[in-house]
PDB file of C-alpha atoms in Angstrom:
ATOM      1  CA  UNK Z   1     143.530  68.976  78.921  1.00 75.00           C
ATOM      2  CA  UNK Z   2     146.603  70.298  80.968  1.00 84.00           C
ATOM      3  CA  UNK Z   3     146.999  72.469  77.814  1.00 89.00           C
ATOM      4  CA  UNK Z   4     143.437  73.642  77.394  1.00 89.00           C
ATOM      5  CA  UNK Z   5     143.721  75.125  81.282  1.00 92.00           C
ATOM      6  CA  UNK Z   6     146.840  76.956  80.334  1.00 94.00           C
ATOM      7  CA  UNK Z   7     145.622  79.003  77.218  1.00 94.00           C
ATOM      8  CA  UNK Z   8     142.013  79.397  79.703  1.00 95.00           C
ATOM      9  CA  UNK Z   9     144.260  81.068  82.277  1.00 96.00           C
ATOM     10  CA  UNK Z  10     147.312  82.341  80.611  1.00 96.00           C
ATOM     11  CA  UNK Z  11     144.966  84.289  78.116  1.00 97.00           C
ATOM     12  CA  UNK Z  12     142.726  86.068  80.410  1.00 97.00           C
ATOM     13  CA  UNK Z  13     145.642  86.885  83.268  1.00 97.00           C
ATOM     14  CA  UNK Z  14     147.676  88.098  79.671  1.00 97.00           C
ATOM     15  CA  UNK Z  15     145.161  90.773  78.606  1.00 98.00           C
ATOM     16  CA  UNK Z  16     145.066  91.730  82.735  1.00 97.00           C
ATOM     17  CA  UNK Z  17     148.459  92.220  82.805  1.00 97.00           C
ATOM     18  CA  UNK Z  18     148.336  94.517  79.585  1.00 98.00           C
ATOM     19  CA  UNK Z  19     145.681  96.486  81.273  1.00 97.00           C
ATOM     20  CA  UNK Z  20     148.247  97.174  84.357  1.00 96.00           C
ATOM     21  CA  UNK Z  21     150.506  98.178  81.820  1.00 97.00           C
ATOM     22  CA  UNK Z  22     148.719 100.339  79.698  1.00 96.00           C
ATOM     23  CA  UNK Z  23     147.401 102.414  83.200  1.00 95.00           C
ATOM     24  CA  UNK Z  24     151.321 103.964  82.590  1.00 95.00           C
ATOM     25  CA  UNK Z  25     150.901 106.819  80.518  1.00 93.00           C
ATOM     26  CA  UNK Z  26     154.463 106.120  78.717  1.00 95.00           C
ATOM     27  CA  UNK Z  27     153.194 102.681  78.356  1.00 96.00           C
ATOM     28  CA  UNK Z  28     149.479 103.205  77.344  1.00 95.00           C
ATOM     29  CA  UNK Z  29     149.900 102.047  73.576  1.00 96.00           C
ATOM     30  CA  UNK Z  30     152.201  99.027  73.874  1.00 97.00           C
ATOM     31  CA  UNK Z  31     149.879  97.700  76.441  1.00 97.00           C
ATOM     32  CA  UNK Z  32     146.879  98.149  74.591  1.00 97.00           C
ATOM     33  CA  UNK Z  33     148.180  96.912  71.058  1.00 98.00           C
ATOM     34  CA  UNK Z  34     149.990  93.779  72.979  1.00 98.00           C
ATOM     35  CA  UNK Z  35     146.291  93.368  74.790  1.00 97.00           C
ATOM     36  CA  UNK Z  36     145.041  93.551  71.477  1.00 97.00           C
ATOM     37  CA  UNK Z  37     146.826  91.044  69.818  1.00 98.00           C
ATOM     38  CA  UNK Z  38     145.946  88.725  73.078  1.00 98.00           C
ATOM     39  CA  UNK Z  39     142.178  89.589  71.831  1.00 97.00           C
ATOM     40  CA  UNK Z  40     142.684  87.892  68.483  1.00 97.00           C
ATOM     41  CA  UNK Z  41     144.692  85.451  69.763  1.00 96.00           C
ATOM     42  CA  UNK Z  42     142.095  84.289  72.278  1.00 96.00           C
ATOM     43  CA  UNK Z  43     139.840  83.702  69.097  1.00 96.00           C
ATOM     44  CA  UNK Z  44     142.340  81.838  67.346  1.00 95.00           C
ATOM     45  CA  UNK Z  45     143.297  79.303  70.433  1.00 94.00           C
ATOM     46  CA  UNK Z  46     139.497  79.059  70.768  1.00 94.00           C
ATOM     47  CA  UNK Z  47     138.138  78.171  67.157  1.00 91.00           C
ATOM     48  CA  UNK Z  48     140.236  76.109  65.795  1.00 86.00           C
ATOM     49  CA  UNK Z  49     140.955  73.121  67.245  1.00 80.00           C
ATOM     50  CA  UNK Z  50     137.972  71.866  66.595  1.00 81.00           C
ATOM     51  CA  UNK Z  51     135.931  74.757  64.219  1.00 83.00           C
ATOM     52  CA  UNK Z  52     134.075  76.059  67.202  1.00 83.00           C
ATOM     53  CA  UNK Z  53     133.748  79.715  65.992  1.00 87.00           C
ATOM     54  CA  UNK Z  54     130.983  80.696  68.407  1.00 89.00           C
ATOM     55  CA  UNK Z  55     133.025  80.097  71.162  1.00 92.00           C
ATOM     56  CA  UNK Z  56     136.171  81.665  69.683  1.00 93.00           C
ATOM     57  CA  UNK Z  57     133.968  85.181  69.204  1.00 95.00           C
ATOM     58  CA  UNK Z  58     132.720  85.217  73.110  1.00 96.00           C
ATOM     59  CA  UNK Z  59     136.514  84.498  74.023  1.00 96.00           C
ATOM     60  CA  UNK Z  60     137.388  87.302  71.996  1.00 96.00           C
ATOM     61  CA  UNK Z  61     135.071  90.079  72.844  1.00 97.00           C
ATOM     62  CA  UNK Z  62     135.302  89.409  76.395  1.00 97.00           C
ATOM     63  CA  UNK Z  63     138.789  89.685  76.149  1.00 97.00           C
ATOM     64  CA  UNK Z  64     138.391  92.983  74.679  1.00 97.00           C
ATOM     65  CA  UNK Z  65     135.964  93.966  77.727  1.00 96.00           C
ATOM     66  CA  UNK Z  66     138.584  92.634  80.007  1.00 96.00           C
ATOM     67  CA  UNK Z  67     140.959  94.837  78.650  1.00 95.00           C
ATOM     68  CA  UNK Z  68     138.417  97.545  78.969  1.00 92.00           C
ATOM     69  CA  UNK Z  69     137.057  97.046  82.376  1.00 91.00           C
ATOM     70  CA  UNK Z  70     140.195  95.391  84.096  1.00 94.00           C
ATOM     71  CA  UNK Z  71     142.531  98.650  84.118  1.00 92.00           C
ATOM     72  CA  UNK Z  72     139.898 100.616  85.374  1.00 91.00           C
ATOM     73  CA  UNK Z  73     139.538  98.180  88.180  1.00 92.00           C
ATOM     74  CA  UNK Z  74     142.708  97.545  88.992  1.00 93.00           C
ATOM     75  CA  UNK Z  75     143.214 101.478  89.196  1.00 94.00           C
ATOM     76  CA  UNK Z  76     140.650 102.045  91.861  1.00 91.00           C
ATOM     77  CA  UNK Z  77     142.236  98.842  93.726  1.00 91.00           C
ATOM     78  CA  UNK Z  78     145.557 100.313  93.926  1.00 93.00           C
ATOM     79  CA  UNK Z  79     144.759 103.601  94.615  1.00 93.00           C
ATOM     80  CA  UNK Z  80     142.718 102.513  97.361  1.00 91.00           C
ATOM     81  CA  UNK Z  81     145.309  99.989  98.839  1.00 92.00           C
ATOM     82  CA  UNK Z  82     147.950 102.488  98.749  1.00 93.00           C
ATOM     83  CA  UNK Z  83     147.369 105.560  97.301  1.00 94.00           C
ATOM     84  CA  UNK Z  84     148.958 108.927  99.178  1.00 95.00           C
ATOM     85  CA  UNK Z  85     146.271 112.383  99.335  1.00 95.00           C
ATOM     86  CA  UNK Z  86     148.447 115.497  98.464  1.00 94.00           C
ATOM     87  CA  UNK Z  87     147.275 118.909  98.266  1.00 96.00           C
ATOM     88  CA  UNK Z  88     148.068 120.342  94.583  1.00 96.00           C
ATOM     89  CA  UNK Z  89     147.457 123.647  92.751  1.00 96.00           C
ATOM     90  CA  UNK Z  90     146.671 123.636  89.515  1.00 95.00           C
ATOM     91  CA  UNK Z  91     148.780 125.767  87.277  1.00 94.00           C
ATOM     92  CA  UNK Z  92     147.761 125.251  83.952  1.00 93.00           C
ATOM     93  CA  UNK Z  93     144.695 123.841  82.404  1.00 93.00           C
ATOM     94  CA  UNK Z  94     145.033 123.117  78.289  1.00 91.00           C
ATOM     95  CA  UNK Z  95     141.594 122.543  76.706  1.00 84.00           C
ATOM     96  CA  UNK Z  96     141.217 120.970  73.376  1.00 76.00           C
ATOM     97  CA  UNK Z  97     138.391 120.414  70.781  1.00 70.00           C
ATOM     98  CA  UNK Z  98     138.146 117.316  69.003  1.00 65.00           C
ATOM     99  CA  UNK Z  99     135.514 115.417  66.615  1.00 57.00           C
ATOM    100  CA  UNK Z 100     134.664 113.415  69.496  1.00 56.00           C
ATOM    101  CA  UNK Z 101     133.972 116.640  72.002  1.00 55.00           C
ATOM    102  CA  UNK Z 102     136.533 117.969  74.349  1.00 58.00           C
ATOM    103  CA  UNK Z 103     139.403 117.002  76.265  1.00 84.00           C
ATOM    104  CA  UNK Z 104     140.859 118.375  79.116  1.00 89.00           C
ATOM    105  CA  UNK Z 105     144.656 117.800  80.654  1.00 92.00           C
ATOM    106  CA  UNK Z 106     145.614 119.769  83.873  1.00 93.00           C
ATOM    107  CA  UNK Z 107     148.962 120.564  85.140  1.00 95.00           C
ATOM    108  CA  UNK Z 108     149.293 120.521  89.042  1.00 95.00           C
ATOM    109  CA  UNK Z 109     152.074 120.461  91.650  1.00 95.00           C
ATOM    110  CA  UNK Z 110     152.302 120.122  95.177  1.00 94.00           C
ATOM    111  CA  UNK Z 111     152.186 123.620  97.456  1.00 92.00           C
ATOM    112  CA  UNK Z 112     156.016 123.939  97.425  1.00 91.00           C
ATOM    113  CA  UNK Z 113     156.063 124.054  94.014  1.00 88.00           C
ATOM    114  CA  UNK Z 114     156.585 120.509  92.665  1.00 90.00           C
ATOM    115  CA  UNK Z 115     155.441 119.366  89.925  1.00 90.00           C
ATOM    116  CA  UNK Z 116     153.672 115.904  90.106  1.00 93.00           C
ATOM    117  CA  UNK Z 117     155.012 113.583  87.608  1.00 91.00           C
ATOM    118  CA  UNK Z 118     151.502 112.941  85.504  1.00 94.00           C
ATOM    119  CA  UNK Z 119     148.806 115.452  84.653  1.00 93.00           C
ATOM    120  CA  UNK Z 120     145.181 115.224  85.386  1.00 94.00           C
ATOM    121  CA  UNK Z 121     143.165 113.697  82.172  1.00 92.00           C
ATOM    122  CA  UNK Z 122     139.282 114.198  81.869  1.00 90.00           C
ATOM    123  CA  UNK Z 123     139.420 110.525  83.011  1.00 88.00           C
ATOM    124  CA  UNK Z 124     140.857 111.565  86.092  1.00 91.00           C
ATOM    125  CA  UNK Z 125     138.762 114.888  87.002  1.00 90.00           C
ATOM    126  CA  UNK Z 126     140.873 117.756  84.645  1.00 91.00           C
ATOM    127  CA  UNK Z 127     137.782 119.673  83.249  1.00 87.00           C
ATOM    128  CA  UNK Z 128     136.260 123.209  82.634  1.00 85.00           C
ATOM    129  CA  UNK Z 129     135.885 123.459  86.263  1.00 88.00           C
ATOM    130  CA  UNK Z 130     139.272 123.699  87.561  1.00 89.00           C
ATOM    131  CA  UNK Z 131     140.858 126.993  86.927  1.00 89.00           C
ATOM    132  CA  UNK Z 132     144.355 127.463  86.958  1.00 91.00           C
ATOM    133  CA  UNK Z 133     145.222 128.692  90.627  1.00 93.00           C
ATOM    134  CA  UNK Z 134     142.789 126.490  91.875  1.00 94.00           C
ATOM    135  CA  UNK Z 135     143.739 124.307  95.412  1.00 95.00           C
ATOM    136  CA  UNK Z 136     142.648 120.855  95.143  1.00 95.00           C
ATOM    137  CA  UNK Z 137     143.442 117.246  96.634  1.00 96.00           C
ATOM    138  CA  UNK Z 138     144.508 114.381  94.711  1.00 96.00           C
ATOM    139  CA  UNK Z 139     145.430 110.821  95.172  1.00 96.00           C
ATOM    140  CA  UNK Z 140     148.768 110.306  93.875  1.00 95.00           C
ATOM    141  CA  UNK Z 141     150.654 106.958  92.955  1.00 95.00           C
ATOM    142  CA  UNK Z 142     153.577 106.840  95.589  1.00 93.00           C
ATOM    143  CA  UNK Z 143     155.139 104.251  93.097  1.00 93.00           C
ATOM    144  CA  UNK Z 144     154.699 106.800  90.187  1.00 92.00           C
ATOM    145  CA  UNK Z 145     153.034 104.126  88.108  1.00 95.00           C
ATOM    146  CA  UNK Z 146     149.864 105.460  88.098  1.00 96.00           C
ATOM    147  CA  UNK Z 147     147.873 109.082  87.340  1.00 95.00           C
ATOM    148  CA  UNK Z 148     147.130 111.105  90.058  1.00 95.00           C
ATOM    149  CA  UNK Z 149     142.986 111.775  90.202  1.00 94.00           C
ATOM    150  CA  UNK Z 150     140.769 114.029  92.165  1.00 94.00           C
ATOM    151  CA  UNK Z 151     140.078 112.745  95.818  1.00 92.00           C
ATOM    152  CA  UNK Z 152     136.167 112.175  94.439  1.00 86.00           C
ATOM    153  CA  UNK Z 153     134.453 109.065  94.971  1.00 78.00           C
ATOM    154  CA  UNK Z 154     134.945 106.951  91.836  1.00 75.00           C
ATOM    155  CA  UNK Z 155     131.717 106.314  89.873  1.00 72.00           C
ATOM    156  CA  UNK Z 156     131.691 102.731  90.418  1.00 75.00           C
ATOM    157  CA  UNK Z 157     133.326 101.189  93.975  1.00 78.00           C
ATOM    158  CA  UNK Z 158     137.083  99.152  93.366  1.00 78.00           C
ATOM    159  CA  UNK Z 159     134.465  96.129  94.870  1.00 83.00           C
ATOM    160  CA  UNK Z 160     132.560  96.451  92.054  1.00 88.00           C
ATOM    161  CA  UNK Z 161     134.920  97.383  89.317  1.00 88.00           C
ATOM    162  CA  UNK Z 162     136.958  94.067  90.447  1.00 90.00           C
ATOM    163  CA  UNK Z 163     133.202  92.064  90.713  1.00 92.00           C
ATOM    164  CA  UNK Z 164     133.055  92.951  87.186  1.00 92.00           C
ATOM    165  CA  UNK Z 165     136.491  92.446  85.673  1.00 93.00           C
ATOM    166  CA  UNK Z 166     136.456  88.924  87.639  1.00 94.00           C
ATOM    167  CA  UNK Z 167     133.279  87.841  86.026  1.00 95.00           C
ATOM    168  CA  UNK Z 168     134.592  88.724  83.030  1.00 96.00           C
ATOM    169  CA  UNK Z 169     137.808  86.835  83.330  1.00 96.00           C
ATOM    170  CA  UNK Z 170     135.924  83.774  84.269  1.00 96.00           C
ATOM    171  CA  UNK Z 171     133.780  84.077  80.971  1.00 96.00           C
ATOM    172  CA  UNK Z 172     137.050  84.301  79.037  1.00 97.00           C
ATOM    173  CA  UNK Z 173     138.204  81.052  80.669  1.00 96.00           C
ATOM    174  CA  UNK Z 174     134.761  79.179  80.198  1.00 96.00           C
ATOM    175  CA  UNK Z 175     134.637  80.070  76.731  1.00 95.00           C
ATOM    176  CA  UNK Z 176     138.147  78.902  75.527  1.00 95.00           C
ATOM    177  CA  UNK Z 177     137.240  75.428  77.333  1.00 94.00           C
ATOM    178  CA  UNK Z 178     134.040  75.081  75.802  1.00 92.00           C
ATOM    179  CA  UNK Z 179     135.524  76.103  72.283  1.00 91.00           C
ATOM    180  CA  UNK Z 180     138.888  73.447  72.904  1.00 88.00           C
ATOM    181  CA  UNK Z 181     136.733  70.766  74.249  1.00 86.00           C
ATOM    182  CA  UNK Z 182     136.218  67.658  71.968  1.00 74.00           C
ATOM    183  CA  UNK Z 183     132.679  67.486  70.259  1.00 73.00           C
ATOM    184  CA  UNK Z 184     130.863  64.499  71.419  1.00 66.00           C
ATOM    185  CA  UNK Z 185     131.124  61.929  68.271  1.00 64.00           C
ATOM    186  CA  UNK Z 186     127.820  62.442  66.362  1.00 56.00           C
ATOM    187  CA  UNK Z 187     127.864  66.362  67.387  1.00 51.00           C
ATOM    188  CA  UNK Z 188     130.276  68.314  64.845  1.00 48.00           C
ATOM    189  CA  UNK Z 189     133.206  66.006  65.225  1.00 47.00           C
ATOM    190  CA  UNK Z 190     134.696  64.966  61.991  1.00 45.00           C
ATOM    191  CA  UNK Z 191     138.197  63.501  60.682  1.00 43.00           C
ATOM    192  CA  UNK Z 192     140.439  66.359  59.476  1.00 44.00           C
ATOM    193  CA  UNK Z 193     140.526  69.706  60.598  1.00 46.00           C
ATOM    194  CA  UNK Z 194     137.503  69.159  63.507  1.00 45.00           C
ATOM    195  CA  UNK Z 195     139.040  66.242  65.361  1.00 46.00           C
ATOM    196  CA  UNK Z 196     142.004  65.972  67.417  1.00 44.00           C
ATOM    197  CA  UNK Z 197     144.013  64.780  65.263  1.00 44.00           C
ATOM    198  CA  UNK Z 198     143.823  67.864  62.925  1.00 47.00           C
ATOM    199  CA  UNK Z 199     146.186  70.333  61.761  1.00 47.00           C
ATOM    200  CA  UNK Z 200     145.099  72.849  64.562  1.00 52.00           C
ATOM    201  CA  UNK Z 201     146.208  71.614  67.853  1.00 56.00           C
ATOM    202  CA  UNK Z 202     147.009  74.758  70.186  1.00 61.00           C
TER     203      UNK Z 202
END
C-alpha cells in the first residue's frame, strides 16, 4: 500500500516538476520529453500489476493534461507572486509562416537599452500588433527563469489555472490507486500475471 501512495504522488508531482522545467526556454525539450516518458510510465505503474488497462489509460492522459495545463498554471502563479513590471521597447519583431499559421517572436529591452534575457513568443503577447519602436510593459522573471509577457490580464486567472491543474493531479493519483488496487476475488483476480503474486509488482 505504502508503495501504491508513492507511485500516486511521486508520478503526478514528477510530470509537475517537468512542467516547471520546461517553462525555461533552454530547458523546454528536456522537460517535456522527461514529462513524457513520466506519461507512459504512469500507464505502465498503473496496468500492470494487476491487468487494469482502463485505469492505466486515464493515468496516462491525465498525465499528459497535467503536463499541459500545470506549466501554464504555475506560470501565472509565479508571475503573480513575484513578478517585476518593466517598461520595454520593442526593437525587432521576426514573423514567420508555418503549416500550422504564424508565429511571432519579439525582441525588447528595457529604456536604457538592455536587452531582456528572453523574447516575447505569441504565447506571451509578440504578434502583428507590436511594431518595432513600440513602448510597452511587461512582467519580467526577476529570477530569469521565466519569459517575460505583456502586462495583459491572462485569459484564465492563476486561481483557476491552479483549480484546474490540482484537479487534474488528483485524477492522476485516483487513477493509479484504483488501477494498483487488488481485484476483489471473484472480480478479475486470477493466479499469474493478475494477482499479487505476479511478475508485475511496481
Amino acid at each position: 500500500m505504502r508503495r501504491d501512495w508513492a507511485w500516486a504522488l511521486g508520478i503526478p508531482l514528477s510530470v509537475i516538476a517537468c512542467a516547471w522545467v520546461a517553462l525555461n526556454p533552454w530547458l523546454f525539450w528536456p522537460g517535456i520529453v522527461v514529462g513524457t516518458l513520466l506519461c507512459f510510465m504512469a500507464w505502465i505503474v498503473t496496468s500492470m500489476p494487476h491487468d487494469r488497462h482502463g485505469p492505466g489509460v486515464l493515468a496516462m492522459f491525465g498525465a499528459f493534461a497535467l503536463l499541459l495545463f500545470a506549466g501554464s498554471a504555475a506560470y501565472e502563479a509565479a508571475m503573480r507572486a513575484y513578478g517585476v513590471r518593466a517598461d520595454v521597447v520593442v526593437v525587432a519583431v521576426e514573423h514567420r509562416e508555418n503549416d500550422g499559421g504564424a508565429d511571432w517572436e519579439c525582441q525588447v529591452a528595457r529604456l536604457d537599452g538592455t536587452a531582456l534575457p528572453y523574447t516575447l513568443t505569441e504565447a506571451t503577447g509578440c504578434g502583428e500588433e507590436l511594431a518595432r519602436g513600440r513602448h510597452v510593459r511587461v512582467v519580467e522573471d526577476p529570477l530569469g527563469w521565466l519569459r517575460p509577457r505583456l502586462d495583459e490580464p491572462p485569459t484564465f486567472s492563476a486561481a483557476t489555472q491552479l483549480g484546474v491543474a490540482g484537479g487534474v493531479t488528483v485524477g492522476v493519483a485516483a487513477s493509479i490507486l484504483w488501477g494498483r488496487s487488488r481485484p476483489r476475488p471473484g472480480r478479475g483476480a486470477s493466479v499469474g500475471r493478475g494477482s499479487s503474486t505476479g511478475p508485475y509488482q511496481y
